PDB file of C-alpha atoms in Angstrom:
ATOM      1  CA  UNK A   1      83.618  95.628 -27.907  1.00  0.00           C
ATOM      2  CA  UNK A   2      87.172  94.836 -29.032  1.00  0.00           C
ATOM      3  CA  UNK A   3      88.258  94.785 -32.576  1.00  0.00           C
ATOM      4  CA  UNK A   4      89.958  91.305 -32.182  1.00  0.00           C
ATOM      5  CA  UNK A   5      87.948  88.163 -31.082  1.00  0.00           C
ATOM      6  CA  UNK A   6      89.020  86.392 -28.118  1.00  0.00           C
ATOM      7  CA  UNK A   7      89.399  83.128 -30.044  1.00  0.00           C
ATOM      8  CA  UNK A   8      91.011  83.471 -33.777  1.00  0.00           C
ATOM      9  CA  UNK A   9      88.556  83.010 -36.370  1.00  0.00           C
ATOM     10  CA  UNK A  10      90.481  80.639 -38.192  1.00  0.00           C
ATOM     11  CA  UNK A  11      90.422  78.187 -35.239  1.00  0.00           C
ATOM     12  CA  UNK A  12      86.709  78.641 -35.033  1.00  0.00           C
ATOM     13  CA  UNK A  13      86.304  77.959 -38.766  1.00  0.00           C
ATOM     14  CA  UNK A  14      88.047  74.750 -38.396  1.00  0.00           C
ATOM     15  CA  UNK A  15      85.936  73.720 -35.576  1.00  0.00           C
ATOM     16  CA  UNK A  16      82.878  74.517 -37.524  1.00  0.00           C
ATOM     17  CA  UNK A  17      84.125  72.307 -40.372  1.00  0.00           C
ATOM     18  CA  UNK A  18      85.108  69.551 -37.854  1.00  0.00           C
ATOM     19  CA  UNK A  19      81.570  69.533 -36.348  1.00  0.00           C
ATOM     20  CA  UNK A  20      80.125  69.568 -39.608  1.00  0.00           C
ATOM     21  CA  UNK A  21      82.135  66.673 -40.986  1.00  0.00           C
ATOM     22  CA  UNK A  22      81.280  64.546 -37.799  1.00  0.00           C
ATOM     23  CA  UNK A  23      77.628  65.281 -38.368  1.00  0.00           C
ATOM     24  CA  UNK A  24      77.854  63.980 -41.881  1.00  0.00           C
ATOM     25  CA  UNK A  25      79.630  61.019 -40.754  1.00  0.00           C
ATOM     26  CA  UNK A  26      77.352  60.266 -37.913  1.00  0.00           C
ATOM     27  CA  UNK A  27      74.225  60.339 -40.334  1.00  0.00           C
ATOM     28  CA  UNK A  28      75.989  58.178 -42.999  1.00  0.00           C
ATOM     29  CA  UNK A  29      77.303  55.612 -40.203  1.00  0.00           C
ATOM     30  CA  UNK A  30      73.855  55.253 -38.720  1.00  0.00           C
ATOM     31  CA  UNK A  31      74.641  56.613 -35.219  1.00  0.00           C
ATOM     32  CA  UNK A  32      71.846  57.072 -32.822  1.00  0.00           C
ATOM     33  CA  UNK A  33      69.644  59.998 -33.221  1.00  0.00           C
ATOM     34  CA  UNK A  34      70.601  61.967 -30.307  1.00  0.00           C
ATOM     35  CA  UNK A  35      74.219  61.799 -31.432  1.00  0.00           C
ATOM     36  CA  UNK A  36      73.474  63.186 -34.849  1.00  0.00           C
ATOM     37  CA  UNK A  37      71.027  65.838 -33.210  1.00  0.00           C
ATOM     38  CA  UNK A  38      73.847  66.993 -30.674  1.00  0.00           C
ATOM     39  CA  UNK A  39      76.425  67.375 -33.407  1.00  0.00           C
ATOM     40  CA  UNK A  40      73.995  69.361 -35.649  1.00  0.00           C
ATOM     41  CA  UNK A  41      73.045  71.586 -32.767  1.00  0.00           C
ATOM     42  CA  UNK A  42      76.822  72.160 -32.053  1.00  0.00           C
ATOM     43  CA  UNK A  43      77.208  72.937 -35.570  1.00  0.00           C
ATOM     44  CA  UNK A  44      74.451  75.333 -35.585  1.00  0.00           C
ATOM     45  CA  UNK A  45      75.379  76.918 -32.265  1.00  0.00           C
ATOM     46  CA  UNK A  46      78.981  77.852 -33.526  1.00  0.00           C
ATOM     47  CA  UNK A  47      77.758  80.415 -36.169  1.00  0.00           C
ATOM     48  CA  UNK A  48      75.111  81.818 -33.691  1.00  0.00           C
ATOM     49  CA  UNK A  49      77.746  82.215 -30.979  1.00  0.00           C
ATOM     50  CA  UNK A  50      79.871  84.090 -33.419  1.00  0.00           C
ATOM     51  CA  UNK A  51      77.159  86.374 -34.421  1.00  0.00           C
ATOM     52  CA  UNK A  52      76.330  87.165 -30.946  1.00  0.00           C
ATOM     53  CA  UNK A  53      79.879  87.809 -29.941  1.00  0.00           C
ATOM     54  CA  UNK A  54      81.023  89.771 -32.998  1.00  0.00           C
ATOM     55  CA  UNK A  55      77.968  90.743 -35.039  1.00  0.00           C
ATOM     56  CA  UNK A  56      77.542  90.210 -38.726  1.00  0.00           C
ATOM     57  CA  UNK A  57      80.875  91.162 -39.859  1.00  0.00           C
ATOM     58  CA  UNK A  58      82.458  88.599 -37.918  1.00  0.00           C
ATOM     59  CA  UNK A  59      80.029  86.013 -38.834  1.00  0.00           C
ATOM     60  CA  UNK A  60      80.724  87.065 -42.613  1.00  0.00           C
ATOM     61  CA  UNK A  61      84.325  86.347 -41.906  1.00  0.00           C
ATOM     62  CA  UNK A  62      83.720  83.021 -40.502  1.00  0.00           C
ATOM     63  CA  UNK A  63      81.596  81.745 -43.371  1.00  0.00           C
ATOM     64  CA  UNK A  64      83.313  83.465 -46.206  1.00  0.00           C
ATOM     65  CA  UNK A  65      87.143  83.382 -45.589  1.00  0.00           C
ATOM     66  CA  UNK A  66      89.115  86.039 -47.725  1.00  0.00           C
ATOM     67  CA  UNK A  67      91.673  85.266 -50.213  1.00  0.00           C
ATOM     68  CA  UNK A  68      94.991  84.037 -49.013  1.00  0.00           C
ATOM     69  CA  UNK A  69      98.212  85.878 -49.655  1.00  0.00           C
ATOM     70  CA  UNK A  70     100.955  83.968 -51.646  1.00  0.00           C
ATOM     71  CA  UNK A  71     103.668  85.725 -50.459  1.00  0.00           C
ATOM     72  CA  UNK A  72     102.606  85.432 -46.580  1.00  0.00           C
ATOM     73  CA  UNK A  73     104.920  82.341 -45.903  1.00  0.00           C
ATOM     74  CA  UNK A  74     108.065  84.307 -47.083  1.00  0.00           C
ATOM     75  CA  UNK A  75     108.928  81.706 -49.530  1.00  0.00           C
ATOM     76  CA  UNK A  76     107.493  83.349 -52.574  1.00  0.00           C
ATOM     77  CA  UNK A  77     109.651  85.467 -54.989  1.00  0.00           C
ATOM     78  CA  UNK A  78     108.907  89.076 -55.756  1.00  0.00           C
ATOM     79  CA  UNK A  79     108.222  89.987 -59.357  1.00  0.00           C
ATOM     80  CA  UNK A  80     111.583  91.622 -59.461  1.00  0.00           C
ATOM     81  CA  UNK A  81     113.322  88.253 -58.128  1.00  0.00           C
ATOM     82  CA  UNK A  82     111.526  86.253 -60.747  1.00  0.00           C
ATOM     83  CA  UNK A  83     112.739  88.429 -63.509  1.00  0.00           C
ATOM     84  CA  UNK A  84     116.379  87.936 -62.437  1.00  0.00           C
ATOM     85  CA  UNK A  85     115.927  84.266 -61.976  1.00  0.00           C
ATOM     86  CA  UNK A  86     114.616  83.700 -65.517  1.00  0.00           C
ATOM     87  CA  UNK A  87     117.119  86.002 -67.205  1.00  0.00           C
TER      88      UNK A  87
END
């Protein structure tokens, strides 16, 4: 089994959130029961598929995203640069 998933976990997390939101919208809008059931089963199937494909660590990564790094975009200043800009 490879260390990298075939589909990025962030993309899968977005799909899970969209399916969950669509399920809530379908329930509140009063859509037919088969539509609500199909959306709910899809929302349940995504974590099950991730668990089967990558095990518990990948499922944990899907459901509990780690902290974001602020300087990852390259727009943040380092501590040294901030000190120079302030003084």
